[in-house]
Amino acid sequence: SGTQEERAQETPSPAHRFAETVELRVAKITQVESHPKADKLYIEQIDLGSEQRQIISGLVGHYEPAELVGKNVIVVANLKTAKLRGEMSQGMLLAAEADEMIEVLFLDDAKPGDRVGLSGLDSGESPKEISIDEFFEHPISVVENVVQVDGVEFEAAGKRVETSRVENGTVG
């Protein structure tokens, strides 16, 4: 049974569980078009460095296509493919939210395919595919403009991931 301290060391922290479960990658948005069957959705073509994918996001009304094309963003790369209103989505773009404000997590200093991780934590392996429900079991937050899980900061290309407009909020 061991001491409380030993048992606490055996239970992975929420940040460790996130690092072992969720694979975040940098992707460049190469094309954005309106979803033909949904007024609030965009269909985005993305470049993950080693492959091209299509994702669907609910950014209509928050961003114009021209504000997204050519930008590097964070995507959940190991999310199971889903059909949204008849179109396939092969991942999910991450954005911070507070009240009614939505802010896409842009990464100007990173390149497509770069891994986005948690400071000091790296599972080293690509995690298995996960469902959207499994992804949301790991709450991501913004605290004083810094994106984190359980107090551990996100990093990409050697820099912490920060927001410019959402000071405190959630990420999804």
JSON list of C-alpha atoms in Angstrom, two decimals:
[
{"chain": "A", "resi": 1, "resn": "SER", "atom": "CA", "xyz": [0.00, 0.00, 0.00]},
{"chain": "A", "resi": 2, "resn": "GLY", "atom": "CA", "xyz": [2.84, 2.48, 0.76]},
{"chain": "A", "resi": 3, "resn": "THR", "atom": "CA", "xyz": [2.73, 6.00, 2.13]},
{"chain": "A", "resi": 4, "resn": "GLN", "atom": "CA", "xyz": [0.46, 8.74, 0.84]},
{"chain": "A", "resi": 5, "resn": "GLU", "atom": "CA", "xyz": [3.46, 10.35, -0.82]},
{"chain": "A", "resi": 6, "resn": "GLU", "atom": "CA", "xyz": [4.35, 7.12, -2.67]},
{"chain": "A", "resi": 7, "resn": "ARG", "atom": "CA", "xyz": [0.75, 6.66, -3.81]},
{"chain": "A", "resi": 8, "resn": "ALA", "atom": "CA", "xyz": [0.61, 10.29, -5.01]},
{"chain": "A", "resi": 9, "resn": "GLN", "atom": "CA", "xyz": [3.74, 9.70, -7.08]},
{"chain": "A", "resi": 10, "resn": "GLU", "atom": "CA", "xyz": [2.14, 6.65, -8.72]},
{"chain": "A", "resi": 11, "resn": "THR", "atom": "CA", "xyz": [-0.94, 8.59, -9.86]},
{"chain": "A", "resi": 12, "resn": "PRO", "atom": "CA", "xyz": [-0.10, 10.66, -12.93]},
{"chain": "A", "resi": 13, "resn": "SER", "atom": "CA", "xyz": [-1.02, 14.33, -12.72]},
{"chain": "A", "resi": 14, "resn": "PRO", "atom": "CA", "xyz": [-3.64, 15.77, -15.08]},
{"chain": "A", "resi": 15, "resn": "ALA", "atom": "CA", "xyz": [-0.79, 17.34, -17.08]},
{"chain": "A", "resi": 16, "resn": "HIS", "atom": "CA", "xyz": [0.98, 13.97, -17.42]},
{"chain": "A", "resi": 17, "resn": "ARG", "atom": "CA", "xyz": [-2.26, 12.30, -18.52]},
{"chain": "A", "resi": 18, "resn": "PHE", "atom": "CA", "xyz": [-2.78, 15.06, -21.10]},
{"chain": "A", "resi": 19, "resn": "ALA", "atom": "CA", "xyz": [0.77, 14.65, -22.46]},
{"chain": "A", "resi": 20, "resn": "GLU", "atom": "CA", "xyz": [0.28, 10.89, -22.76]},
{"chain": "A", "resi": 21, "resn": "THR", "atom": "CA", "xyz": [-3.15, 11.15, -24.41]},
{"chain": "A", "resi": 22, "resn": "VAL", "atom": "CA", "xyz": [-3.34, 14.24, -26.63]},
{"chain": "A", "resi": 23, "resn": "GLU", "atom": "CA", "xyz": [-1.09, 14.95, -29.61]},
{"chain": "A", "resi": 24, "resn": "LEU", "atom": "CA", "xyz": [-0.97, 18.63, -30.52]},
{"chain": "A", "resi": 25, "resn": "ARG", "atom": "CA", "xyz": [0.78, 19.75, -33.71]},
{"chain": "A", "resi": 26, "resn": "VAL", "atom": "CA", "xyz": [1.33, 23.00, -35.54]},
{"chain": "A", "resi": 27, "resn": "ALA", "atom": "CA", "xyz": [-0.52, 23.25, -38.86]},
{"chain": "A", "resi": 28, "resn": "LYS", "atom": "CA", "xyz": [-0.62, 25.96, -41.49]},
{"chain": "A", "resi": 29, "resn": "ILE", "atom": "CA", "xyz": [-4.06, 26.84, -42.82]},
{"chain": "A", "resi": 30, "resn": "THR", "atom": "CA", "xyz": [-3.76, 26.79, -46.61]},
{"chain": "A", "resi": 31, "resn": "GLN", "atom": "CA", "xyz": [-7.38, 27.32, -47.61]},
{"chain": "A", "resi": 32, "resn": "VAL", "atom": "CA", "xyz": [-10.67, 28.32, -45.97]},
{"chain": "A", "resi": 33, "resn": "GLU", "atom": "CA", "xyz": [-14.15, 28.03, -47.43]},
{"chain": "A", "resi": 34, "resn": "SER", "atom": "CA", "xyz": [-17.65, 28.24, -46.05]},
{"chain": "A", "resi": 35, "resn": "HIS", "atom": "CA", "xyz": [-19.32, 24.94, -45.21]},
{"chain": "A", "resi": 36, "resn": "PRO", "atom": "CA", "xyz": [-22.10, 24.37, -47.78]},
{"chain": "A", "resi": 37, "resn": "LYS", "atom": "CA", "xyz": [-24.50, 22.94, -45.17]},
{"chain": "A", "resi": 38, "resn": "ALA", "atom": "CA", "xyz": [-23.73, 25.02, -42.06]},
{"chain": "A", "resi": 39, "resn": "ASP", "atom": "CA", "xyz": [-23.76, 28.82, -41.71]},
{"chain": "A", "resi": 40, "resn": "LYS", "atom": "CA", "xyz": [-21.39, 28.91, -38.73]},
{"chain": "A", "resi": 41, "resn": "LEU", "atom": "CA", "xyz": [-18.73, 26.46, -39.96]},
{"chain": "A", "resi": 42, "resn": "TYR", "atom": "CA", "xyz": [-15.63, 26.79, -42.11]},
{"chain": "A", "resi": 43, "resn": "ILE", "atom": "CA", "xyz": [-13.87, 23.99, -43.97]},
{"chain": "A", "resi": 44, "resn": "GLU", "atom": "CA", "xyz": [-10.12, 24.49, -43.69]},
{"chain": "A", "resi": 45, "resn": "GLN", "atom": "CA", "xyz": [-7.35, 22.73, -45.55]},
{"chain": "A", "resi": 46, "resn": "ILE", "atom": "CA", "xyz": [-4.26, 22.43, -43.37]},
{"chain": "A", "resi": 47, "resn": "ASP", "atom": "CA", "xyz": [-0.62, 21.45, -43.85]},
{"chain": "A", "resi": 48, "resn": "LEU", "atom": "CA", "xyz": [0.79, 19.41, -40.97]},
{"chain": "A", "resi": 49, "resn": "GLY", "atom": "CA", "xyz": [4.27, 19.31, -42.49]},
{"chain": "A", "resi": 50, "resn": "SER", "atom": "CA", "xyz": [4.15, 15.64, -43.47]},
{"chain": "A", "resi": 51, "resn": "GLU", "atom": "CA", "xyz": [0.51, 15.49, -44.57]},
{"chain": "A", "resi": 52, "resn": "GLN", "atom": "CA", "xyz": [-2.46, 17.56, -45.69]},
{"chain": "A", "resi": 53, "resn": "ARG", "atom": "CA", "xyz": [-5.78, 17.35, -43.85]},
{"chain": "A", "resi": 54, "resn": "GLN", "atom": "CA", "xyz": [-9.20, 18.92, -43.74]},
{"chain": "A", "resi": 55, "resn": "ILE", "atom": "CA", "xyz": [-10.74, 20.24, -40.55]},
{"chain": "A", "resi": 56, "resn": "ILE", "atom": "CA", "xyz": [-14.07, 21.87, -39.77]},
{"chain": "A", "resi": 57, "resn": "SER", "atom": "CA", "xyz": [-14.28, 24.75, -37.30]},
{"chain": "A", "resi": 58, "resn": "GLY", "atom": "CA", "xyz": [-16.96, 27.06, -35.95]},
{"chain": "A", "resi": 59, "resn": "LEU", "atom": "CA", "xyz": [-15.14, 30.31, -36.58]},
{"chain": "A", "resi": 60, "resn": "VAL", "atom": "CA", "xyz": [-17.66, 32.02, -38.86]},
{"chain": "A", "resi": 61, "resn": "GLY", "atom": "CA", "xyz": [-18.54, 35.36, -37.27]},
{"chain": "A", "resi": 62, "resn": "HIS", "atom": "CA", "xyz": [-15.27, 35.43, -35.34]},
{"chain": "A", "resi": 63, "resn": "TYR", "atom": "CA", "xyz": [-12.73, 35.41, -38.20]},
{"chain": "A", "resi": 64, "resn": "GLU", "atom": "CA", "xyz": [-12.82, 36.14, -41.90]},
{"chain": "A", "resi": 65, "resn": "PRO", "atom": "CA", "xyz": [-11.15, 33.53, -44.16]},
{"chain": "A", "resi": 66, "resn": "ALA", "atom": "CA", "xyz": [-8.37, 36.01, -45.04]},
{"chain": "A", "resi": 67, "resn": "GLU", "atom": "CA", "xyz": [-7.47, 36.30, -41.33]},
{"chain": "A", "resi": 68, "resn": "LEU", "atom": "CA", "xyz": [-6.86, 32.53, -41.18]},
{"chain": "A", "resi": 69, "resn": "VAL", "atom": "CA", "xyz": [-5.20, 31.60, -44.49]},
{"chain": "A", "resi": 70, "resn": "GLY", "atom": "CA", "xyz": [-1.43, 31.33, -44.15]},
{"chain": "A", "resi": 71, "resn": "LYS", "atom": "CA", "xyz": [-1.53, 31.26, -40.34]},
{"chain": "A", "resi": 72, "resn": "ASN", "atom": "CA", "xyz": [0.02, 28.58, -38.15]},
{"chain": "A", "resi": 73, "resn": "VAL", "atom": "CA", "xyz": [-2.39, 27.15, -35.60]},
{"chain": "A", "resi": 74, "resn": "ILE", "atom": "CA", "xyz": [-2.54, 24.34, -33.05]},
{"chain": "A", "resi": 75, "resn": "VAL", "atom": "CA", "xyz": [-4.54, 21.25, -33.98]},
{"chain": "A", "resi": 76, "resn": "VAL", "atom": "CA", "xyz": [-5.40, 18.07, -32.13]},
{"chain": "A", "resi": 77, "resn": "ALA", "atom": "CA", "xyz": [-3.64, 15.67, -34.50]},
{"chain": "A", "resi": 78, "resn": "ASN", "atom": "CA", "xyz": [-4.77, 12.38, -32.97]},
{"chain": "A", "resi": 79, "resn": "LEU", "atom": "CA", "xyz": [-8.50, 13.10, -32.90]},
{"chain": "A", "resi": 80, "resn": "LYS", "atom": "CA", "xyz": [-10.65, 10.48, -34.62]},
{"chain": "A", "resi": 81, "resn": "THR", "atom": "CA", "xyz": [-12.00, 11.61, -37.97]},
{"chain": "A", "resi": 82, "resn": "ALA", "atom": "CA", "xyz": [-15.59, 12.80, -37.71]},
{"chain": "A", "resi": 83, "resn": "LYS", "atom": "CA", "xyz": [-18.24, 13.77, -40.24]},
{"chain": "A", "resi": 84, "resn": "LEU", "atom": "CA", "xyz": [-19.69, 17.23, -39.52]},
{"chain": "A", "resi": 85, "resn": "ARG", "atom": "CA", "xyz": [-22.70, 18.13, -41.63]},
{"chain": "A", "resi": 86, "resn": "GLY", "atom": "CA", "xyz": [-21.54, 15.81, -44.40]},
{"chain": "A", "resi": 87, "resn": "GLU", "atom": "CA", "xyz": [-17.88, 16.92, -44.48]},
{"chain": "A", "resi": 88, "resn": "MET", "atom": "CA", "xyz": [-14.94, 15.05, -42.95]},
{"chain": "A", "resi": 89, "resn": "SER", "atom": "CA", "xyz": [-12.95, 16.70, -40.16]},
{"chain": "A", "resi": 90, "resn": "GLN", "atom": "CA", "xyz": [-9.52, 15.18, -39.48]},
{"chain": "A", "resi": 91, "resn": "GLY", "atom": "CA", "xyz": [-8.59, 17.03, -36.31]},
{"chain": "A", "resi": 92, "resn": "MET", "atom": "CA", "xyz": [-9.58, 20.11, -34.40]},
{"chain": "A", "resi": 93, "resn": "LEU", "atom": "CA", "xyz": [-8.20, 23.63, -34.35]},
{"chain": "A", "resi": 94, "resn": "LEU", "atom": "CA", "xyz": [-7.72, 25.04, -30.84]},
{"chain": "A", "resi": 95, "resn": "ALA", "atom": "CA", "xyz": [-9.10, 28.42, -29.81]},
{"chain": "A", "resi": 96, "resn": "ALA", "atom": "CA", "xyz": [-9.39, 30.20, -26.48]},
{"chain": "A", "resi": 97, "resn": "GLU", "atom": "CA", "xyz": [-12.76, 31.45, -25.30]},
{"chain": "A", "resi": 98, "resn": "ALA", "atom": "CA", "xyz": [-13.94, 33.89, -22.66]},
{"chain": "A", "resi": 99, "resn": "ASP", "atom": "CA", "xyz": [-17.46, 35.27, -22.55]},
{"chain": "A", "resi": 100, "resn": "GLU", "atom": "CA", "xyz": [-18.32, 35.76, -26.25]},
{"chain": "A", "resi": 101, "resn": "MET", "atom": "CA", "xyz": [-14.73, 36.23, -27.44]},
{"chain": "A", "resi": 102, "resn": "ILE", "atom": "CA", "xyz": [-13.00, 33.51, -29.48]},
{"chain": "A", "resi": 103, "resn": "GLU", "atom": "CA", "xyz": [-9.24, 33.68, -30.11]},
{"chain": "A", "resi": 104, "resn": "VAL", "atom": "CA", "xyz": [-7.51, 31.15, -32.36]},
{"chain": "A", "resi": 105, "resn": "LEU", "atom": "CA", "xyz": [-4.16, 30.02, -30.93]},
{"chain": "A", "resi": 106, "resn": "PHE", "atom": "CA", "xyz": [-1.78, 31.31, -33.61]},
{"chain": "A", "resi": 107, "resn": "LEU", "atom": "CA", "xyz": [1.90, 30.26, -33.53]},
{"chain": "A", "resi": 108, "resn": "ASP", "atom": "CA", "xyz": [3.91, 32.59, -35.74]},
{"chain": "A", "resi": 109, "resn": "ASP", "atom": "CA", "xyz": [7.30, 31.22, -34.61]},
{"chain": "A", "resi": 110, "resn": "ALA", "atom": "CA", "xyz": [6.57, 27.54, -35.20]},
{"chain": "A", "resi": 111, "resn": "LYS", "atom": "CA", "xyz": [6.41, 25.54, -38.41]},
{"chain": "A", "resi": 112, "resn": "PRO", "atom": "CA", "xyz": [3.94, 22.94, -39.68]},
{"chain": "A", "resi": 113, "resn": "GLY", "atom": "CA", "xyz": [4.49, 19.58, -38.03]},
{"chain": "A", "resi": 114, "resn": "ASP", "atom": "CA", "xyz": [6.13, 20.99, -34.88]},
{"chain": "A", "resi": 115, "resn": "ARG", "atom": "CA", "xyz": [4.87, 19.34, -31.74]},
{"chain": "A", "resi": 116, "resn": "VAL", "atom": "CA", "xyz": [3.11, 21.46, -29.13]},
{"chain": "A", "resi": 117, "resn": "GLY", "atom": "CA", "xyz": [3.77, 20.10, -25.68]},
{"chain": "A", "resi": 118, "resn": "LEU", "atom": "CA", "xyz": [3.63, 20.87, -22.01]},
{"chain": "A", "resi": 119, "resn": "SER", "atom": "CA", "xyz": [6.66, 22.47, -20.38]},
{"chain": "A", "resi": 120, "resn": "GLY", "atom": "CA", "xyz": [8.97, 19.72, -19.10]},
{"chain": "A", "resi": 121, "resn": "LEU", "atom": "CA", "xyz": [6.65, 16.89, -20.18]},
{"chain": "A", "resi": 122, "resn": "ASP", "atom": "CA", "xyz": [7.01, 14.82, -23.34]},
{"chain": "A", "resi": 123, "resn": "SER", "atom": "CA", "xyz": [5.54, 11.40, -23.79]},
{"chain": "A", "resi": 124, "resn": "GLY", "atom": "CA", "xyz": [8.01, 10.83, -26.65]},
{"chain": "A", "resi": 125, "resn": "GLU", "atom": "CA", "xyz": [5.48, 8.74, -28.55]},
{"chain": "A", "resi": 126, "resn": "SER", "atom": "CA", "xyz": [2.50, 9.62, -30.69]},
{"chain": "A", "resi": 127, "resn": "PRO", "atom": "CA", "xyz": [-0.60, 8.78, -28.65]},
{"chain": "A", "resi": 128, "resn": "LYS", "atom": "CA", "xyz": [-3.38, 6.60, -30.05]},
{"chain": "A", "resi": 129, "resn": "GLU", "atom": "CA", "xyz": [-6.43, 8.13, -31.69]},
{"chain": "A", "resi": 130, "resn": "ILE", "atom": "CA", "xyz": [-8.89, 9.65, -29.25]},
{"chain": "A", "resi": 131, "resn": "SER", "atom": "CA", "xyz": [-12.54, 10.65, -29.38]},
{"chain": "A", "resi": 132, "resn": "ILE", "atom": "CA", "xyz": [-13.75, 14.19, -28.87]},
{"chain": "A", "resi": 133, "resn": "ASP", "atom": "CA", "xyz": [-15.07, 13.13, -25.45]},
{"chain": "A", "resi": 134, "resn": "GLU", "atom": "CA", "xyz": [-11.62, 11.79, -24.47]},
{"chain": "A", "resi": 135, "resn": "PHE", "atom": "CA", "xyz": [-10.08, 15.11, -25.56]},
{"chain": "A", "resi": 136, "resn": "PHE", "atom": "CA", "xyz": [-12.47, 17.14, -23.39]},
{"chain": "A", "resi": 137, "resn": "GLU", "atom": "CA", "xyz": [-11.59, 15.01, -20.33]},
{"chain": "A", "resi": 138, "resn": "HIS", "atom": "CA", "xyz": [-8.42, 17.16, -20.20]},
{"chain": "A", "resi": 139, "resn": "PRO", "atom": "CA", "xyz": [-9.42, 20.77, -19.50]},
{"chain": "A", "resi": 140, "resn": "ILE", "atom": "CA", "xyz": [-7.15, 23.36, -21.12]},
{"chain": "A", "resi": 141, "resn": "SER", "atom": "CA", "xyz": [-7.27, 26.85, -19.68]},
{"chain": "A", "resi": 142, "resn": "VAL", "atom": "CA", "xyz": [-5.87, 30.32, -20.22]},
{"chain": "A", "resi": 143, "resn": "VAL", "atom": "CA", "xyz": [-4.58, 31.99, -17.06]},
{"chain": "A", "resi": 144, "resn": "GLU", "atom": "CA", "xyz": [-3.16, 35.50, -17.42]},
{"chain": "A", "resi": 145, "resn": "ASN", "atom": "CA", "xyz": [-2.78, 34.96, -21.20]},
{"chain": "A", "resi": 146, "resn": "VAL", "atom": "CA", "xyz": [-0.84, 31.67, -20.82]},
{"chain": "A", "resi": 147, "resn": "VAL", "atom": "CA", "xyz": [-2.30, 28.44, -22.23]},
{"chain": "A", "resi": 148, "resn": "GLN", "atom": "CA", "xyz": [-1.96, 25.54, -19.78]},
{"chain": "A", "resi": 149, "resn": "VAL", "atom": "CA", "xyz": [-3.19, 22.25, -18.39]},
{"chain": "A", "resi": 150, "resn": "ASP", "atom": "CA", "xyz": [-3.27, 21.98, -14.60]},
{"chain": "A", "resi": 151, "resn": "GLY", "atom": "CA", "xyz": [-0.79, 24.85, -14.24]},
{"chain": "A", "resi": 152, "resn": "VAL", "atom": "CA", "xyz": [1.73, 23.43, -16.75]},
{"chain": "A", "resi": 153, "resn": "GLU", "atom": "CA", "xyz": [2.32, 25.77, -19.72]},
{"chain": "A", "resi": 154, "resn": "PHE", "atom": "CA", "xyz": [2.04, 24.85, -23.38]},
{"chain": "A", "resi": 155, "resn": "GLU", "atom": "CA", "xyz": [5.23, 25.24, -25.43]},
{"chain": "A", "resi": 156, "resn": "ALA", "atom": "CA", "xyz": [5.97, 25.25, -29.16]},
{"chain": "A", "resi": 157, "resn": "ALA", "atom": "CA", "xyz": [9.24, 26.04, -30.92]},
{"chain": "A", "resi": 158, "resn": "GLY", "atom": "CA", "xyz": [10.85, 26.79, -27.56]},
{"chain": "A", "resi": 159, "resn": "LYS", "atom": "CA", "xyz": [8.31, 29.43, -26.53]},
{"chain": "A", "resi": 160, "resn": "ARG", "atom": "CA", "xyz": [5.29, 29.30, -24.29]},
{"chain": "A", "resi": 161, "resn": "VAL", "atom": "CA", "xyz": [1.91, 29.55, -26.00]},
{"chain": "A", "resi": 162, "resn": "GLU", "atom": "CA", "xyz": [0.13, 32.78, -25.14]},
{"chain": "A", "resi": 163, "resn": "THR", "atom": "CA", "xyz": [-3.05, 34.56, -26.10]},
{"chain": "A", "resi": 164, "resn": "SER", "atom": "CA", "xyz": [-3.31, 38.25, -26.89]},
{"chain": "A", "resi": 165, "resn": "ARG", "atom": "CA", "xyz": [-7.04, 38.91, -26.32]},
{"chain": "A", "resi": 166, "resn": "VAL", "atom": "CA", "xyz": [-8.31, 36.19, -23.96]},
{"chain": "A", "resi": 167, "resn": "GLU", "atom": "CA", "xyz": [-6.73, 36.87, -20.56]},
{"chain": "A", "resi": 168, "resn": "ASN", "atom": "CA", "xyz": [-8.52, 34.10, -18.65]},
{"chain": "A", "resi": 169, "resn": "GLY", "atom": "CA", "xyz": [-10.72, 31.44, -20.20]},
{"chain": "A", "resi": 170, "resn": "THR", "atom": "CA", "xyz": [-10.98, 27.95, -21.60]},
{"chain": "A", "resi": 171, "resn": "VAL", "atom": "CA", "xyz": [-9.57, 26.31, -24.72]},
{"chain": "A", "resi": 172, "resn": "GLY", "atom": "CA", "xyz": [-11.37, 23.91, -27.01]}
]
